[in-house]
Short mmCIF file of C-alpha atoms in Angstrom, two decimals:
data_model
loop_
_atom_site.label_atom_id
_atom_site.label_comp_id
_atom_site.label_asym_id
_atom_site.label_seq_id
_atom_site.Cartn_x
_atom_site.Cartn_y
_atom_site.Cartn_z
CA MET A 1 93.95 113.97 94.70
CA THR A 2 97.54 115.66 94.62
CA ARG A 3 99.82 115.55 97.58
CA LEU A 4 103.25 117.14 97.83
CA VAL A 5 105.79 115.22 99.98
CA LYS A 6 108.96 116.44 100.91
CA HIS A 7 111.93 114.20 100.81
CA ASP A 8 115.26 115.17 101.57
CA ILE A 9 117.21 112.14 101.32
CA LYS A 10 118.79 111.00 98.27
CA GLY A 11 119.39 107.37 98.68
CA PRO A 12 118.13 104.02 100.15
CA GLN A 13 118.49 102.41 103.53
CA GLN A 14 119.62 98.85 103.50
CA VAL A 15 117.48 96.61 106.23
CA GLY A 16 118.98 93.06 106.14
CA GLU A 17 119.02 92.09 102.21
CA ALA A 18 116.63 94.57 101.30
CA TRP A 19 117.02 98.30 100.38
CA ILE A 20 114.32 100.35 101.49
CA CYS A 21 113.40 103.58 99.22
CA ARG A 22 113.92 106.74 101.12
CA CYS A 23 113.56 109.18 98.24
CA GLY A 24 110.01 108.43 97.36
CA LEU A 25 110.31 107.87 93.69
CA SER A 26 110.32 104.05 93.66
CA LYS A 27 107.78 102.46 91.65
CA ASN A 28 108.39 99.34 93.92
CA GLN A 29 107.65 100.94 97.32
CA PRO A 30 108.69 100.24 99.77
CA SER A 31 111.69 98.52 97.84
CA CYS A 32 114.50 100.62 96.09
CA ASP A 33 114.11 100.49 92.23
CA GLY A 34 117.25 102.47 91.41
CA SER A 35 115.13 105.86 90.60
CA HIS A 36 117.08 107.88 93.47
CA LYS A 37 119.71 108.18 90.96
CA LYS A 38 117.43 110.92 89.29
CA THR A 39 117.81 112.97 92.56
CA LEU A 40 121.62 112.95 92.42
CA ASP A 41 122.11 116.24 90.83
CA GLU A 42 119.54 118.38 92.96
CA GLN A 43 120.87 121.21 94.62
CA ASP A 44 120.00 121.74 98.61
CA GLY A 45 117.42 123.69 99.45
CA LYS A 46 115.64 123.78 96.16
CA LEU A 47 112.27 122.17 95.35
CA TYR A 48 111.86 119.85 92.64
CA VAL A 49 108.58 118.36 91.48
CA TYR A 50 108.56 114.64 89.60
CA GLU A 51 105.45 113.97 87.42
CA GLY A 52 105.96 110.41 86.46
CA ASP A 53 109.49 109.90 85.18
CA LYS A 54 110.09 113.64 84.46
CA ARG A 55 111.50 116.20 87.03
CA VAL A 56 109.57 119.69 86.63
CA GLU A 57 111.86 122.63 88.08
CA VAL A 58 109.78 124.88 90.11
#
């Protein structure tokens, strides 16, 4: 099943000593693995789709 989930936050949230993923791309959920760095050049209001490690512009 495919599911589209909208995330509009590009960076993690620190909780105590841990960093929690808020971009939705981390393969180590709920912990941040640095995947949010792929989102830094995204434009506000534009839809981006990620398939695995690749970004597909819609």
